[in-house]
mmCIF file of C-alpha atoms and ligand atoms in Angstrom:
data_model
loop_
_atom_site.group_PDB
_atom_site.id
_atom_site.type_symbol
_atom_site.label_atom_id
_atom_site.label_comp_id
_atom_site.label_asym_id
_atom_site.label_seq_id
_atom_site.Cartn_x
_atom_site.Cartn_y
_atom_site.Cartn_z
ATOM 1 C CA SER A 1 3.047 -30.688 10.852
ATOM 2 C CA GLU A 2 3.575 -29.053 14.270
ATOM 3 C CA PRO A 3 0.105 -27.864 15.259
ATOM 4 C CA MET A 4 -0.067 -24.853 17.586
ATOM 5 C CA PHE A 5 -1.826 -27.046 20.167
ATOM 6 C CA PRO A 6 -2.981 -30.674 20.326
ATOM 7 C CA GLN A 7 -6.148 -31.591 18.462
ATOM 8 C CA SER A 8 -7.325 -33.436 21.577
ATOM 9 C CA GLN A 9 -7.719 -30.042 23.241
ATOM 10 C CA LEU A 10 -10.074 -28.891 20.493
ATOM 11 C CA THR A 11 -12.133 -32.019 19.877
ATOM 12 C CA PRO A 12 -14.460 -31.703 22.914
ATOM 13 C CA HIS A 13 -15.458 -28.204 21.783
ATOM 14 C CA ILE A 14 -16.344 -28.904 18.149
ATOM 15 C CA PRO A 15 -20.119 -28.677 17.551
ATOM 16 C CA GLU A 16 -21.825 -31.942 16.473
ATOM 17 C CA THR A 17 -23.128 -30.150 13.408
ATOM 18 C CA PHE A 18 -19.677 -29.656 11.903
ATOM 19 C CA PRO A 19 -19.862 -30.633 8.186
ATOM 20 C CA LYS A 20 -18.030 -33.865 7.296
ATOM 21 C CA ASP A 21 -16.211 -32.637 4.198
ATOM 22 C CA PHE A 22 -14.431 -29.940 6.239
ATOM 23 C CA THR A 23 -12.087 -30.163 9.232
ATOM 24 C CA ILE A 24 -11.612 -27.777 12.114
ATOM 25 C CA ARG A 25 -8.127 -27.931 13.600
ATOM 26 C CA ALA A 26 -5.250 -25.893 15.021
ATOM 27 C CA LEU A 27 -3.159 -23.829 12.641
ATOM 28 C CA SER A 28 0.110 -25.674 12.008
ATOM 29 C CA ARG A 29 3.590 -24.608 11.000
ATOM 30 C CA ASP A 30 2.984 -26.394 7.686
ATOM 31 C CA ASP A 31 0.189 -23.934 6.918
ATOM 32 C CA ILE A 32 2.716 -21.138 7.380
ATOM 33 C CA ASN A 33 5.509 -22.852 5.418
ATOM 34 C CA ASN A 34 3.134 -23.555 2.535
ATOM 35 C CA VAL A 35 1.246 -20.334 2.796
ATOM 36 C CA LYS A 36 0.399 -20.192 -0.929
ATOM 37 C CA ALA A 37 -1.260 -23.611 -0.798
ATOM 38 C CA SER A 38 -2.870 -23.166 2.615
ATOM 39 C CA GLY A 39 -4.325 -19.819 1.614
ATOM 40 C CA TYR A 40 -3.953 -18.516 5.157
ATOM 41 C CA LEU A 41 -2.713 -15.030 4.333
ATOM 42 C CA ASP A 42 -5.104 -14.703 1.404
ATOM 43 C CA LEU A 43 -7.877 -15.501 3.838
ATOM 44 C CA LEU A 44 -6.666 -12.962 6.408
ATOM 45 C CA SER A 45 -6.446 -10.344 3.687
ATOM 46 C CA GLN A 46 -10.227 -10.621 3.408
ATOM 47 C CA LEU A 47 -10.360 -9.210 6.949
ATOM 48 C CA THR A 48 -7.722 -6.480 6.877
ATOM 49 C CA SER A 49 -4.261 -5.481 5.660
ATOM 50 C CA VAL A 50 -1.706 -8.329 5.767
ATOM 51 C CA GLY A 51 1.251 -6.787 3.948
ATOM 52 C CA ALA A 52 3.942 -9.117 2.591
ATOM 53 C CA PRO A 53 5.778 -10.794 5.507
ATOM 54 C CA ASP A 54 8.441 -13.221 4.195
ATOM 55 C CA SER A 55 8.660 -16.840 5.327
ATOM 56 C CA ASP A 56 11.303 -16.131 8.012
ATOM 57 C CA VAL A 57 9.096 -13.475 9.538
ATOM 58 C CA LEU A 58 6.066 -15.754 9.367
ATOM 59 C CA ASN A 59 7.970 -18.621 10.973
ATOM 60 C CA ALA A 60 9.261 -16.386 13.748
ATOM 61 C CA ARG A 61 5.741 -15.115 14.382
ATOM 62 C CA TYR A 62 4.413 -18.683 14.451
ATOM 63 C CA SER A 63 7.114 -19.628 16.992
ATOM 64 C CA SER A 64 6.425 -16.609 19.167
ATOM 65 C CA MET A 65 2.773 -17.615 19.365
ATOM 66 C CA ALA A 66 3.293 -21.370 19.726
ATOM 67 C CA ASP A 67 6.044 -21.033 22.363
ATOM 68 C CA THR A 68 4.017 -19.050 24.907
ATOM 69 C CA LYS A 69 3.716 -20.645 28.314
ATOM 70 C CA PRO A 70 0.972 -21.139 29.299
ATOM 71 C CA LEU A 71 -0.143 -21.300 25.673
ATOM 72 C CA SER A 72 -1.825 -17.978 24.934
ATOM 73 C CA TYR A 73 -2.678 -18.256 21.213
ATOM 74 C CA TYR A 74 -5.207 -20.729 19.906
ATOM 75 C CA VAL A 75 -5.385 -20.145 16.165
ATOM 76 C CA VAL A 76 -8.153 -22.378 14.808
ATOM 77 C CA VAL A 77 -8.760 -22.989 11.117
ATOM 78 C CA ILE A 78 -11.382 -24.721 8.988
ATOM 79 C CA VAL A 79 -9.901 -26.562 6.011
ATOM 80 C CA ASN A 80 -11.539 -28.213 3.007
ATOM 81 C CA SER A 81 -10.707 -31.731 1.780
ATOM 82 C CA ALA A 82 -7.683 -30.302 -0.098
ATOM 83 C CA ASN A 83 -6.383 -28.831 3.200
ATOM 84 C CA LYS A 84 -7.048 -25.280 2.035
ATOM 85 C CA ILE A 85 -7.979 -22.891 4.833
ATOM 86 C CA VAL A 86 -11.451 -21.442 4.308
ATOM 87 C CA GLY A 87 -12.051 -19.983 7.759
ATOM 88 C CA SER A 88 -10.109 -18.976 10.819
ATOM 89 C CA ALA A 89 -10.500 -17.453 14.261
ATOM 90 C CA THR A 90 -8.086 -16.940 17.128
ATOM 91 C CA LEU A 91 -8.558 -17.158 20.881
ATOM 92 C CA VAL A 92 -5.972 -15.105 22.750
ATOM 93 C CA LEU A 93 -5.436 -15.373 26.500
ATOM 94 C CA GLU A 94 -4.212 -12.330 28.382
ATOM 95 C CA TRP A 95 -2.704 -13.253 31.738
ATOM 96 C CA LYS A 96 -3.543 -11.183 34.796
ATOM 97 C CA PHE A 97 -2.754 -10.623 38.461
ATOM 98 C CA ILE A 98 -6.423 -9.762 39.014
ATOM 99 C CA HIS A 99 -9.168 -12.401 39.221
ATOM 100 C CA GLU A 100 -7.027 -14.868 41.166
ATOM 101 C CA ALA A 101 -4.157 -14.392 38.714
ATOM 102 C CA GLY A 102 -6.631 -15.387 36.038
ATOM 103 C CA SER A 103 -6.890 -14.789 32.329
ATOM 104 C CA ARG A 104 -9.070 -12.802 30.022
ATOM 105 C CA GLY A 105 -9.915 -14.228 26.611
ATOM 106 C CA ARG A 106 -10.220 -12.352 23.345
ATOM 107 C CA VAL A 107 -11.670 -13.606 20.091
ATOM 108 C CA GLU A 108 -9.629 -12.179 17.228
ATOM 109 C CA ASP A 109 -9.292 -12.302 13.455
ATOM 110 C CA VAL A 110 -12.503 -14.126 12.634
ATOM 111 C CA VAL A 111 -12.752 -14.572 8.881
ATOM 112 C CA VAL A 112 -14.523 -16.927 6.498
ATOM 113 C CA ASP A 113 -13.582 -17.057 2.823
ATOM 114 C CA LYS A 114 -15.996 -15.121 0.623
ATOM 115 C CA ASP A 115 -16.798 -18.261 -1.415
ATOM 116 C CA HIS A 116 -17.603 -20.249 1.742
ATOM 117 C CA ARG A 117 -19.984 -17.900 3.531
ATOM 118 C CA GLN A 118 -23.585 -18.644 4.539
ATOM 119 C CA HIS A 119 -22.691 -22.204 5.598
ATOM 120 C CA GLY A 120 -22.447 -21.365 9.275
ATOM 121 C CA PHE A 121 -18.646 -21.619 9.465
ATOM 122 C CA GLY A 122 -18.358 -18.342 11.387
ATOM 123 C CA GLY A 123 -20.803 -19.596 13.983
ATOM 124 C CA LEU A 124 -18.998 -22.941 14.241
ATOM 125 C CA LEU A 125 -15.697 -21.152 14.830
ATOM 126 C CA ILE A 126 -17.199 -18.905 17.511
ATOM 127 C CA LYS A 127 -19.003 -21.776 19.259
ATOM 128 C CA THR A 128 -15.778 -23.766 19.320
ATOM 129 C CA LEU A 129 -13.724 -20.879 20.711
ATOM 130 C CA VAL A 130 -16.329 -19.897 23.331
ATOM 131 C CA SER A 131 -16.401 -23.478 24.592
ATOM 132 C CA LEU A 132 -12.598 -23.720 24.558
ATOM 133 C CA ALA A 133 -12.272 -20.385 26.391
ATOM 134 C CA ARG A 134 -14.740 -21.513 29.049
ATOM 135 C CA SER A 135 -12.858 -24.759 29.572
ATOM 136 C CA LEU A 136 -9.540 -22.897 29.820
ATOM 137 C CA GLY A 137 -11.093 -20.885 32.646
ATOM 138 C CA VAL A 138 -11.034 -17.314 31.305
ATOM 139 C CA TYR A 139 -13.038 -14.985 33.554
ATOM 140 C CA LYS A 140 -14.360 -13.029 30.570
ATOM 141 C CA LEU A 141 -14.261 -13.241 26.808
ATOM 142 C CA SER A 142 -14.471 -10.227 24.521
ATOM 143 C CA LEU A 143 -14.176 -9.153 20.916
ATOM 144 C CA GLU A 144 -14.382 -6.058 18.770
ATOM 145 C CA CYS A 145 -16.635 -5.923 15.750
ATOM 146 C CA LYS A 146 -18.504 -3.677 13.369
ATOM 147 C CA ASP A 147 -22.012 -2.531 14.376
ATOM 148 C CA GLU A 148 -23.637 -4.834 11.817
ATOM 149 C CA LEU A 149 -22.045 -7.924 13.385
ATOM 150 C CA ILE A 150 -23.378 -7.283 16.914
ATOM 151 C CA PRO A 151 -26.525 -9.426 16.295
ATOM 152 C CA PHE A 152 -24.341 -12.266 14.928
ATOM 153 C CA TYR A 153 -22.048 -12.327 17.966
ATOM 154 C CA GLY A 154 -25.085 -11.859 20.217
ATOM 155 C CA LYS A 155 -26.200 -15.371 19.187
ATOM 156 C CA PHE A 156 -23.131 -16.754 20.961
ATOM 157 C CA GLY A 157 -23.542 -14.890 24.230
ATOM 158 C CA PHE A 158 -21.670 -11.650 23.548
ATOM 159 C CA VAL A 159 -23.306 -8.401 24.672
ATOM 160 C CA LYS A 160 -22.234 -4.825 24.140
ATOM 161 C CA ASP A 161 -20.337 -3.535 27.176
ATOM 162 C CA VAL A 162 -17.852 -0.706 27.765
ATOM 163 C CA ASN A 163 -16.670 1.753 25.145
ATOM 164 C CA PHE A 164 -13.737 0.649 23.044
ATOM 165 C CA LEU A 165 -11.088 3.340 22.585
ATOM 166 C CA VAL A 166 -8.284 3.125 20.086
ATOM 167 C CA GLN A 167 -5.217 4.983 18.867
ATOM 168 C CA ARG A 168 -3.848 3.963 15.473
ATOM 169 C CA PHE A 169 -0.146 4.131 14.527
HETATM 170 C C1 16G B 201 -11.885 -6.965 13.662
HETATM 171 C C2 16G B 201 -11.508 -8.297 14.262
HETATM 172 C C3 16G B 201 -10.171 -8.176 14.951
HETATM 173 C C4 16G B 201 -9.174 -7.826 13.875
HETATM 174 C C5 16G B 201 -9.538 -6.486 13.290
HETATM 175 C C6 16G B 201 -8.617 -6.121 12.161
HETATM 176 C C7 16G B 201 -12.953 -10.032 15.119
HETATM 177 C C8 16G B 201 -13.960 -10.454 16.121
HETATM 178 N N1 16G B 201 -12.529 -8.766 15.187
HETATM 179 O O1 16G B 201 -12.067 -6.022 14.674
HETATM 180 O O2 16G B 201 -9.823 -9.385 15.553
HETATM 181 O O3 16G B 201 -7.853 -7.863 14.368
HETATM 182 O O4 16G B 201 -10.859 -6.564 12.767
HETATM 183 O O5 16G B 201 -8.904 -4.850 11.702
HETATM 184 O O6 16G B 201 -12.544 -10.821 14.294
HETATM 185 P P1 16G B 201 -7.819 -3.687 11.789
HETATM 186 O O7 16G B 201 -6.752 -4.050 10.843
HETATM 187 O O8 16G B 201 -8.585 -2.490 11.413
HETATM 188 O O9 16G B 201 -7.324 -3.693 13.217
#
């Protein structure tokens, strides 16, 4: 199944309250090879534009993320009992010379399927990634979000900081 990282790395960070009929685990190459069944791109399309990358492109992207050294992409998914992905969030590490040649963490692409909201899956994903990021030793962890989600992320320790500037291409 080739998970992006070993489950043993995730287990210590999974909240006790995680519901039994769902599983939180690393994204695997199988999810990408069976993208119709896994629902991964359909899920991401509930966040933003996905386009139509073919399976070669998806596999190459998976490899480019999974082959980083040290591992810099922790794509975490929540699956139901049929192994369909109903939620996902990614922790990205950005390696630095500053902060003792440390790393900064970013929480990216947080999305929960519209039919699986209000069950606390978003919070479970964030709690898991914050704990994982802390254990990996990032010196700070950040994310970008819409104004209305600031109170949600605030529950997990995030506070509004510097301005975020962007240029779109
Ligand atoms: C949100 C996401 C970001 C994602 C972006 C996509 C979180 C915390 N933030 O900002 O990770 O990449 O939306 O929107 O999930 P875009 O296509 O407009 O960049």
